[in-house]
Coordinates of C-alpha atoms in Angstrom, one line a residue:
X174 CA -97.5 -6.2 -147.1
X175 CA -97.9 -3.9 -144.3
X176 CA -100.9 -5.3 -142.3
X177 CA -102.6 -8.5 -142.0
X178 CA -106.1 -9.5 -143.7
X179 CA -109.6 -10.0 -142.2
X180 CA -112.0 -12.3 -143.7
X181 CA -109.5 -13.0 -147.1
X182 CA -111.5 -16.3 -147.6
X183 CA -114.8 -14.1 -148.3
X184 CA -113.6 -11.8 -150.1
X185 CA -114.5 -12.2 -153.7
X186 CA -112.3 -14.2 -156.0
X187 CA -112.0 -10.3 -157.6
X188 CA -111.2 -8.8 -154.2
X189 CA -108.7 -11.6 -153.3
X190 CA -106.5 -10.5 -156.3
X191 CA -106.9 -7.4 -155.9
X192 CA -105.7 -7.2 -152.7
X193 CA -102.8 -9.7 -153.4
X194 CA -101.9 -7.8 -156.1
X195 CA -101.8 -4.2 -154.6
X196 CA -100.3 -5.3 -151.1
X197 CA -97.8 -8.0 -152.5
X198 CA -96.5 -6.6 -156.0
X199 CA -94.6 -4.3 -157.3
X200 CA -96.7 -4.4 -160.4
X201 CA -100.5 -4.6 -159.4
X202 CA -101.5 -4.1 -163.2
X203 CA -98.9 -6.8 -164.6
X204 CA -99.9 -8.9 -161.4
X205 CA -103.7 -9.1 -162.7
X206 CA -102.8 -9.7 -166.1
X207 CA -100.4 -13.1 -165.8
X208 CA -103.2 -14.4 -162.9
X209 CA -105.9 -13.8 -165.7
X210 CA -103.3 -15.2 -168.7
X211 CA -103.8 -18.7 -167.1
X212 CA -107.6 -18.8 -166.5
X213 CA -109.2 -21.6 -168.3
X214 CA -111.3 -19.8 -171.2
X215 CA -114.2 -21.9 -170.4
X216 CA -116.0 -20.3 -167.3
X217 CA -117.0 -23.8 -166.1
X218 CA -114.2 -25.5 -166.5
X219 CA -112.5 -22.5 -164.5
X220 CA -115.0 -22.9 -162.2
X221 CA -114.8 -26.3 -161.5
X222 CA -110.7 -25.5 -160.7
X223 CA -111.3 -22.7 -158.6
X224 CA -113.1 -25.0 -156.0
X225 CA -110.8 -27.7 -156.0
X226 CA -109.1 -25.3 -152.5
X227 CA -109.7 -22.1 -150.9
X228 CA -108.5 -18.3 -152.4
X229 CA -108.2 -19.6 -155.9
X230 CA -106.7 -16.6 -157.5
X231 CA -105.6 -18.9 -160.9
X232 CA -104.1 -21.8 -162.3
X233 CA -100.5 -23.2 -162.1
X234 CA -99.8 -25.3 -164.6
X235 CA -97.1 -28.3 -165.5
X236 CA -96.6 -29.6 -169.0
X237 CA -98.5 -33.1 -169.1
X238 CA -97.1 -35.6 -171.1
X239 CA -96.7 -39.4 -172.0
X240 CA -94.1 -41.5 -172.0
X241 CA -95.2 -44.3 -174.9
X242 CA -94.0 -48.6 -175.2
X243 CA -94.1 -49.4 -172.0
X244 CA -94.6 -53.0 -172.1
X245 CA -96.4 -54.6 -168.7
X246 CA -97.9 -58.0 -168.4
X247 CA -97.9 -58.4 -172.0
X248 CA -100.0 -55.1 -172.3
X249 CA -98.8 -52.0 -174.0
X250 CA -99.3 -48.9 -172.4
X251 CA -98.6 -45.0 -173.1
X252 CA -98.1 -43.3 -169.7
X253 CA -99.4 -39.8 -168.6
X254 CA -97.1 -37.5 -166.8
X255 CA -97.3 -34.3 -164.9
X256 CA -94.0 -32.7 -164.1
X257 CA -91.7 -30.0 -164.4
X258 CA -88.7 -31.6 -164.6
X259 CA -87.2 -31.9 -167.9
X260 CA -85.7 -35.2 -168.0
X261 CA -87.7 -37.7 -166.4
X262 CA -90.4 -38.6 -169.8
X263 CA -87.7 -38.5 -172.0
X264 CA -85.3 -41.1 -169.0
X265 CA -88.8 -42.9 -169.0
X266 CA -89.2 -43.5 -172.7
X267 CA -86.0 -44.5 -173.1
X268 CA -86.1 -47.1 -170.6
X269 CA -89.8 -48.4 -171.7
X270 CA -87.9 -48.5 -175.2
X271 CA -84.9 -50.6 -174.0
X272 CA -86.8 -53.3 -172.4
X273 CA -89.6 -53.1 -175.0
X274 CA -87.7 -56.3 -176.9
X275 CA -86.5 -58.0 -173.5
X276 CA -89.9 -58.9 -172.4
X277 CA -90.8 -56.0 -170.6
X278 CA -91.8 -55.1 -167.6
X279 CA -93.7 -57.4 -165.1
X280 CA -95.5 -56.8 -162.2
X281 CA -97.3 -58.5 -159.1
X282 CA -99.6 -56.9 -156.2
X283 CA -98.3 -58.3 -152.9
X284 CA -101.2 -56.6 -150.9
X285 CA -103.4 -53.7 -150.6
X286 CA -103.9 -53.3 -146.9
X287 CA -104.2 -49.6 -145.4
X288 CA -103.9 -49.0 -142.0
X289 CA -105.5 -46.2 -139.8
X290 CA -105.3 -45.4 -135.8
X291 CA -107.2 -43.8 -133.0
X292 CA -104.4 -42.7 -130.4
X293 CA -105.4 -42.3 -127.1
X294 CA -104.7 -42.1 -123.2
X295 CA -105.4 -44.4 -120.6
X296 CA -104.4 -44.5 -116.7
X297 CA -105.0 -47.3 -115.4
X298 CA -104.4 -51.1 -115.4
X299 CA -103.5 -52.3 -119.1
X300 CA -105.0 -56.2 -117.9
X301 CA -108.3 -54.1 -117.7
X302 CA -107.8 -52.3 -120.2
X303 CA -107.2 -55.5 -122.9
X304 CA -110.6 -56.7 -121.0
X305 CA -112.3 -54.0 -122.2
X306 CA -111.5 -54.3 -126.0
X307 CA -112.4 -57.8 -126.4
X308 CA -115.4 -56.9 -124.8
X309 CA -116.5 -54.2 -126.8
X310 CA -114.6 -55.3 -130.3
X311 CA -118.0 -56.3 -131.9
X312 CA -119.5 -53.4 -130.8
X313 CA -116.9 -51.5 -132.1
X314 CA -117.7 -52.8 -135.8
X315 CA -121.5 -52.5 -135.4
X316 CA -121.0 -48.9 -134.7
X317 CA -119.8 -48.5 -138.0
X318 CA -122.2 -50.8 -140.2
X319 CA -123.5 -47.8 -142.0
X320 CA -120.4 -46.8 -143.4
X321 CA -118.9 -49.4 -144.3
X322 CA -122.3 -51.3 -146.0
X323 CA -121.2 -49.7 -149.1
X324 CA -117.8 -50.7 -149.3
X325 CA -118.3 -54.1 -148.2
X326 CA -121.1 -55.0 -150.7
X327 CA -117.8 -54.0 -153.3
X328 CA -115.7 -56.5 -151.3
X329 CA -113.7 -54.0 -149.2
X330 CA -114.2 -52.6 -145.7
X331 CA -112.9 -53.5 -142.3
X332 CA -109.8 -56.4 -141.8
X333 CA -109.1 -56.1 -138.4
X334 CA -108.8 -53.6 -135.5
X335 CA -106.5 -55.1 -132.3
X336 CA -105.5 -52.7 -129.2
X337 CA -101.6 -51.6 -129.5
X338 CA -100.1 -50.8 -126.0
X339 CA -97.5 -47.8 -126.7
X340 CA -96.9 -47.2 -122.5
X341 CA -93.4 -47.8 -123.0
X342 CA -92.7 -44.8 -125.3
X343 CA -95.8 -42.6 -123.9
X344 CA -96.9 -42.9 -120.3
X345 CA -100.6 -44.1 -120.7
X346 CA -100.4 -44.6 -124.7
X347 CA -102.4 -46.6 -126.7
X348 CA -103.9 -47.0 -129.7
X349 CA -106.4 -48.7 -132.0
X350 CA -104.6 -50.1 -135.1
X351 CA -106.8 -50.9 -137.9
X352 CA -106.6 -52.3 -141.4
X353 CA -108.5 -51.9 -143.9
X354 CA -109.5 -52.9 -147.8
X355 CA -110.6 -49.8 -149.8
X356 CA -110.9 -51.6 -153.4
X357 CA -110.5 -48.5 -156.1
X358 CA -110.8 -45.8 -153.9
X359 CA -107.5 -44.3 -151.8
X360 CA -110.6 -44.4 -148.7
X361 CA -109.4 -41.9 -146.7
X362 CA -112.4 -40.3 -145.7
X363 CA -113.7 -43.7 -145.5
X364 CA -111.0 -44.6 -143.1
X365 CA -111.2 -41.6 -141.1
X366 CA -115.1 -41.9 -140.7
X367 CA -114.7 -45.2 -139.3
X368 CA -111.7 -44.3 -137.2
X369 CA -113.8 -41.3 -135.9
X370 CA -116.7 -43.4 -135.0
X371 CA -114.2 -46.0 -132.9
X372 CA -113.1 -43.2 -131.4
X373 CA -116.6 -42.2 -130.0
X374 CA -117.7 -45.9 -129.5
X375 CA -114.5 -46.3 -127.0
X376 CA -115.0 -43.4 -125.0
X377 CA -118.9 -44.1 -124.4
X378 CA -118.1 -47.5 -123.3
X379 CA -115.5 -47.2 -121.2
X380 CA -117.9 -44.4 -119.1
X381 CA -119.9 -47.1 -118.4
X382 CA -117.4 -50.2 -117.7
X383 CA -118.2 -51.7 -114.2
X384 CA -114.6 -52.7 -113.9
X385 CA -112.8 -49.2 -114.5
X386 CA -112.4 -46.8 -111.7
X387 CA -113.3 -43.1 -112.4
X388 CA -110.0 -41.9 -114.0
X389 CA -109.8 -44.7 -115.7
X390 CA -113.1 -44.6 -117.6
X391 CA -111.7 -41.4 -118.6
X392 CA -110.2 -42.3 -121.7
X393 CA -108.3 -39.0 -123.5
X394 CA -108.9 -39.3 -127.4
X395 CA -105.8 -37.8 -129.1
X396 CA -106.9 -37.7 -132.5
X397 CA -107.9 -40.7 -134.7
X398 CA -106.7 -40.8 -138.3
X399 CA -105.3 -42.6 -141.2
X400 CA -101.6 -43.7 -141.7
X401 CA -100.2 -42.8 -144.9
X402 CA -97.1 -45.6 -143.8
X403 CA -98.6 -48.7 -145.6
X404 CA -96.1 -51.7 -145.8
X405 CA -98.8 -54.0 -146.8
X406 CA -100.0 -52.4 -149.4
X407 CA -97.6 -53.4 -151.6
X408 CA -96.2 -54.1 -155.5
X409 CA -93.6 -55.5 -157.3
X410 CA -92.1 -54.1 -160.5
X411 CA -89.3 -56.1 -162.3
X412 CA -87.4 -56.6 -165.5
X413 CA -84.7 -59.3 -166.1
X414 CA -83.0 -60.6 -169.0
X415 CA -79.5 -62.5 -169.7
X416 CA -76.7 -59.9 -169.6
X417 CA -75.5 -60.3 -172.9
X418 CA -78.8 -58.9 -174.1
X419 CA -78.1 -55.5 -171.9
X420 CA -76.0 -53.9 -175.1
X421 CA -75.5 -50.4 -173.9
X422 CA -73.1 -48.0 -176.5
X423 CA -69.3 -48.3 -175.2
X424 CA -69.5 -50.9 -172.6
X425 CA -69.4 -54.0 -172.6
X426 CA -72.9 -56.2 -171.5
X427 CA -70.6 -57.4 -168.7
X428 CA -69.0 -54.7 -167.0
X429 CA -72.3 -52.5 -167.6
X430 CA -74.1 -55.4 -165.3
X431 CA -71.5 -55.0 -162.9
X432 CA -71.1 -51.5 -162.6
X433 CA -75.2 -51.3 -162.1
X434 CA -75.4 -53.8 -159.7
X435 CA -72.6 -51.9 -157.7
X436 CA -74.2 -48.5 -158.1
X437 CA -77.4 -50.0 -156.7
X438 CA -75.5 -51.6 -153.8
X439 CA -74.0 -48.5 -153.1
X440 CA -77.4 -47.0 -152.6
X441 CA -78.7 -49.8 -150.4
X442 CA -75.4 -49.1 -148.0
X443 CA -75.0 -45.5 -148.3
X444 CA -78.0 -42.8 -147.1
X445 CA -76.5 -39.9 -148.8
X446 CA -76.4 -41.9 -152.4
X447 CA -80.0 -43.4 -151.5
X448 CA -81.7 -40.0 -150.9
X449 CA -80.6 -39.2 -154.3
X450 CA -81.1 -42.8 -155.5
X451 CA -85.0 -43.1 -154.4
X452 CA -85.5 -39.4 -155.3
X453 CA -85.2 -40.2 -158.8
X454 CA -87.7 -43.0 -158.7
X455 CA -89.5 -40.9 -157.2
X456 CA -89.2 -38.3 -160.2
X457 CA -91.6 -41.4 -162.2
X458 CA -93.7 -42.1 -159.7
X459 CA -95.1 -38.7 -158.7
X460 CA -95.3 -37.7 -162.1
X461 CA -98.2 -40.8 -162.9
X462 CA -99.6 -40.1 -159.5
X463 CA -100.0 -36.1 -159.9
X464 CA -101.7 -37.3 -163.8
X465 CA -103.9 -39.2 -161.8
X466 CA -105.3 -37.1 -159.9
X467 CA -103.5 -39.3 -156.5
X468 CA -102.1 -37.8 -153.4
X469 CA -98.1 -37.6 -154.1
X470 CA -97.2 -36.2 -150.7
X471 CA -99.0 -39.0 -149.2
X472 CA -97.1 -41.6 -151.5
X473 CA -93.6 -39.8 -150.9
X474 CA -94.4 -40.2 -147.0
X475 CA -94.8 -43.7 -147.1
X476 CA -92.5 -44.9 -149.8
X477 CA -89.5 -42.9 -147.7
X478 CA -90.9 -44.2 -144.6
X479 CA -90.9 -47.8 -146.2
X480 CA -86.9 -47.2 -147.6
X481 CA -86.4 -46.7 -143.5
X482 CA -88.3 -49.9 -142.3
X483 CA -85.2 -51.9 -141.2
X484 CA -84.0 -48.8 -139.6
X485 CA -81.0 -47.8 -142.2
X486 CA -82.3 -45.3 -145.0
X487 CA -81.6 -47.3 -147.8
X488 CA -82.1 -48.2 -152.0
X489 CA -85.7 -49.1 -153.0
X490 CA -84.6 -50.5 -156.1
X491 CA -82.7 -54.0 -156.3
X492 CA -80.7 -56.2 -159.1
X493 CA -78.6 -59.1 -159.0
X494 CA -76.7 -61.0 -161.6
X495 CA -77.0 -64.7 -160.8
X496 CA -76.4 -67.5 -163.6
X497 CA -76.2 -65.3 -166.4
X498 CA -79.3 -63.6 -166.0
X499 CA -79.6 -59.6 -164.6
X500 CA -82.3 -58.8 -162.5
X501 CA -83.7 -55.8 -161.6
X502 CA -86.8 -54.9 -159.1
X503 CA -88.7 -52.4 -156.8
X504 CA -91.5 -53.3 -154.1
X505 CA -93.0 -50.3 -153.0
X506 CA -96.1 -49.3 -150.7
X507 CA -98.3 -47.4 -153.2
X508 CA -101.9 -46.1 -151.5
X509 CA -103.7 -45.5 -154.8
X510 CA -107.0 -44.7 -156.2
X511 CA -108.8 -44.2 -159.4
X512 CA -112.4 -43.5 -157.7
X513 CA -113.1 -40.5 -155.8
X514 CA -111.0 -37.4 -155.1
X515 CA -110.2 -35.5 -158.2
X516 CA -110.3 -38.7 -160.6
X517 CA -114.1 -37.5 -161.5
X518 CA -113.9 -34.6 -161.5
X519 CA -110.7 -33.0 -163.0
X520 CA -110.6 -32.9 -166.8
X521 CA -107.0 -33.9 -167.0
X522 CA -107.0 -36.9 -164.6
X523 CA -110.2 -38.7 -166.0
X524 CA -108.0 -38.3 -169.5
X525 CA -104.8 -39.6 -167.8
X526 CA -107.3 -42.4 -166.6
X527 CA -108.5 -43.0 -169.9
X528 CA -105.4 -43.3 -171.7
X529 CA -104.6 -46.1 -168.9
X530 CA -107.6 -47.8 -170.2
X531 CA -109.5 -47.3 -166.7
X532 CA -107.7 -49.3 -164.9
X533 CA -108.4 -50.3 -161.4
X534 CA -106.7 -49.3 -158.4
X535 CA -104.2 -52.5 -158.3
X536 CA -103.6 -51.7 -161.9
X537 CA -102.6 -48.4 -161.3
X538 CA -100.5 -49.5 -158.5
X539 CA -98.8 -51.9 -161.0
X540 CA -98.2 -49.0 -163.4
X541 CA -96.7 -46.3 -160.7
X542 CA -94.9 -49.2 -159.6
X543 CA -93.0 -49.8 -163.5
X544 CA -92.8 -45.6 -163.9
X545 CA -90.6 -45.9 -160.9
X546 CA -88.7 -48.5 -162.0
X547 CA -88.1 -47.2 -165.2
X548 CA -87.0 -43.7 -164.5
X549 CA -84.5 -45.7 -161.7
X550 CA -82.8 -47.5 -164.5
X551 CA -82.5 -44.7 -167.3
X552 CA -80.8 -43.1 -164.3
X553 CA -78.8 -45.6 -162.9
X554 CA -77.7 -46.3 -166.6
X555 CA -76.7 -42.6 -167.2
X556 CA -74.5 -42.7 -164.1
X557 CA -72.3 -45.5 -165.0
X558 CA -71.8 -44.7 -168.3
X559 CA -71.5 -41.1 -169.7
X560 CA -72.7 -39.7 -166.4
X561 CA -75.7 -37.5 -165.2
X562 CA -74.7 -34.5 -166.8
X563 CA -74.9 -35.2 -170.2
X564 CA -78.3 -36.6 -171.0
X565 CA -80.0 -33.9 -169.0
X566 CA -78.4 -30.8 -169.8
X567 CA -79.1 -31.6 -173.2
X568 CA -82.9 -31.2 -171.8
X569 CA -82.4 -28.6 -170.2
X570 CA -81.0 -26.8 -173.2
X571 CA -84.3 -25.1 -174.4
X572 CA -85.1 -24.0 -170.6
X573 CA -81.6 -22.3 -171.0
X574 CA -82.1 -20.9 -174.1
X575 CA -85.4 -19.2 -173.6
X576 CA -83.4 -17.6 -170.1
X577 CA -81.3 -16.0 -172.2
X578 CA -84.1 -14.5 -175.0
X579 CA -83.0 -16.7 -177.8
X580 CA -85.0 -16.8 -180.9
X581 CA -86.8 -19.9 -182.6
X582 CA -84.3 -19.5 -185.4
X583 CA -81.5 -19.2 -182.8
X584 CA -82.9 -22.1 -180.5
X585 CA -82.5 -24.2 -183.7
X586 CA -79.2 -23.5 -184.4
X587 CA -78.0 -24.0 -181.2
X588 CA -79.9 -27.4 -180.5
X589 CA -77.8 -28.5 -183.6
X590 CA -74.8 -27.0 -181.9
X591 CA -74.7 -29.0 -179.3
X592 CA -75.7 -32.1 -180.2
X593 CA -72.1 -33.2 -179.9
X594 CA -70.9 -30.4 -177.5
X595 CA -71.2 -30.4 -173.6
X596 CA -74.2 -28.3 -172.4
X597 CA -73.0 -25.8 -169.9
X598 CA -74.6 -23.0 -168.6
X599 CA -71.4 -20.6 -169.6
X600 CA -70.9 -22.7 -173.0
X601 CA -74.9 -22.3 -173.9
X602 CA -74.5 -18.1 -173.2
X603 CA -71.1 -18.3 -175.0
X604 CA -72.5 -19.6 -178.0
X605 CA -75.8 -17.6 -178.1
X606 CA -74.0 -14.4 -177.6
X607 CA -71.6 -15.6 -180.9
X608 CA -74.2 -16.4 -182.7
X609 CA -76.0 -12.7 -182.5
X610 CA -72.9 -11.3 -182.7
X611 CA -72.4 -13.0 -186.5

């Protein structure tokens, strides 16, 4: 690409590959054709994806799956999953499977509170300044009646909004902290609306307070949005059983409950095992909430922020062993929706939804929550036992295999093969190449 590009976003979506194609490829032709390989065949339907962003040129897919027996609340459930790593339905299944007889999983919503901010400047005196809010606090919810009408006939809207002095780490920083109840929908454009609207209400008034002097009826609106860090909204996910039960190949119910409890102190002391640690439950969680059509940056933000709250990067997951009985759990700050967004409008996600049985935004939270959990102890299991390696190189196998060029009848051959060998890159290339030479 030699020069830059004026007006790209107008261009046709014709033009935009063509261009693409002819200033960033080596093969313009070749380019065209695997863009146009992954078009939906129905024009609509391709339609509908190209407008989901800007300079759609095609689309990029990941296998979407399930992950079946998942046993929650006495309800069983099949789980969608979109994601391109090869271990995590199979770790998933596995662990739905293993507590499928043990009672399951259960689950409890410890709140659903979402927070937003308008962050702003103000010289002057903070006595005044406190003054001023509780003087204009009503005002600052009947500026915002039409928009939240809606949400409150539904039972959501507005909890609170209190005044947050920040001086000590900003000169003249403040904020507007607000919480709020969105119901089914993630809300952020209802939270931002509202949040915009406070932010206009504030600086009108405070033009016209008596008791401000000049500069300080100039407040300086910063910016006013919503915070994907949501510690209150909040679920549990848990399984438990009495350790005997926990009959893992090799082991010994005992020392398998011991070892997992260690491994998941470990992670709770140690960042550089925790990263790794909450990654994987991540690996579940994003999976559901990319099926669903949900934000999954937004959830990692918060659920890593949430792992720092007590300012050590630590274990999300937890489990004890106390009287006999083996305990494992997660709470985690999940910001879900199943209204809005993409959940009506892509294909995929109102299936995903629809194979969850509908469910409601707290269900869904329930259900991210236990994917989490799930994938967390097929790994932890794994680790403490035969190790990491085994399990998922054996998935990766086929990823290798079609690397290398092997044929179906050469993929199944070697897929028996090492169903009791170790799957190593060199060993997989080693065996392929005796195989063709035979």
């Amino acid at each position: 690409m030699n020069t830059p590009v004026e007006g790209f976003s107008k261009l046709s979506k014709a033009e935009k590959i063509d261009w693409i194609a002819n200033q960033c490829t080596k093969d313009p032709v070749a380019t065209k054709k695997l863009l146009e390989r992954y078009w939906n065949p129905d024009p609509q339907v391709q339609k509908l994806h190209d407008e989901f962003i800007e300079n759609t040129l095609s689309n990029y897919y990941l296998p979407f799956a399930v992950a079946p027996n998942f046993l929650i609340n006495g309800e069983f459930y099949a789980i969608p999953m979109a994601i391109e790593e090869s271990s995590v339905v199979a770790a998933a299944s596995k662990a739905a499977k293993f507590w499928l007889d043990k009672g399951g999983f259960k689950t409890t919503i410890l709140g659903t509170e979402k927070v937003g901010q308008v962050h702003f400047i103000y010289k002057g005196d903070a006595k005044k300044l406190r003054v001023f809010f509780n003087e204009i606090k009503p005002g600052l919810l009947e500026s915002v009646a039409s928009i939240t009408q809606n949400m409150e006939k539904r039972g959501g809207g507005i909890n609170a909004i209190e005044l947050r002095d920040r001086s000590d780490k900003i000169s003249g920083y403040y904020q507007l902290h607000c919480t709020f109840e969105t119901l089914d929908a993630m809300g952020a454009n209802f939270i931002n609306s509202c949040l915009e609207q406070f932010a206009k209400t504030l600086k009108d008034q405070a033009k016209g307070h008596l008791d401000f002097s000049e500069e300080e009826k100039n407040i300086e609106v910063v910016m006013s949005i919503l915070s994907n860090y949501v510690p209150n909204c909040l679920v549990r996910a848990e399984v438990e059983c009495p350790v005997d039960k926990l009959v893992i190949k090799d082991i010994s119910a005992e020392e398998f409950a011991q070892k997992f409890v260690q491994a998941v102190n470990i992670a709770n002391v140690e960042p550089y095992r925790a990263v790794t640690h909450n990654k994987g439950i991540m690996n579940g969680i994003d999976a559901v909430v990319l099926a669903t059509g949900n934000d999954f940056r937004a959830v990692e933000a918060g659920v890593h922020a949430y792992a720092s709250k007590n300012g050590n990067y630590s274990s999300l997951t937890h489990a004890t062993i106390e009287d006999g009985i083996f305990k494992f759990w997660i709470e985690i700050p999940l910001a879900l929706g199943t209204v809005g967004g993409l959940t009506s409008l892509h294909p995929l996600v109102k299936l995903a939804l629809e194979i969850l049985q509908n469910p409601s935004a707290k269900e869904l939270m329930q259900i991210v929550a236990v994917a989490g959990l799930a994938q967390n102890f097929a790994a932890v299991k794994s680790l403490v036992t035969t190790g990491i390696q085994k399990g998922h190189m054996k998935m990766h196998l086929l990823n290798m295999l079609n690397q290398m060029g092997a044929t179906e009848s050469e993929k199944a051959q070697l897929v028996h093969y090492f169903k009791h060998e170790t799957v190593t890159n060199a060993s997989v290339k080693e065996a392929l190449e005796k195989l063709q030479k035979s």
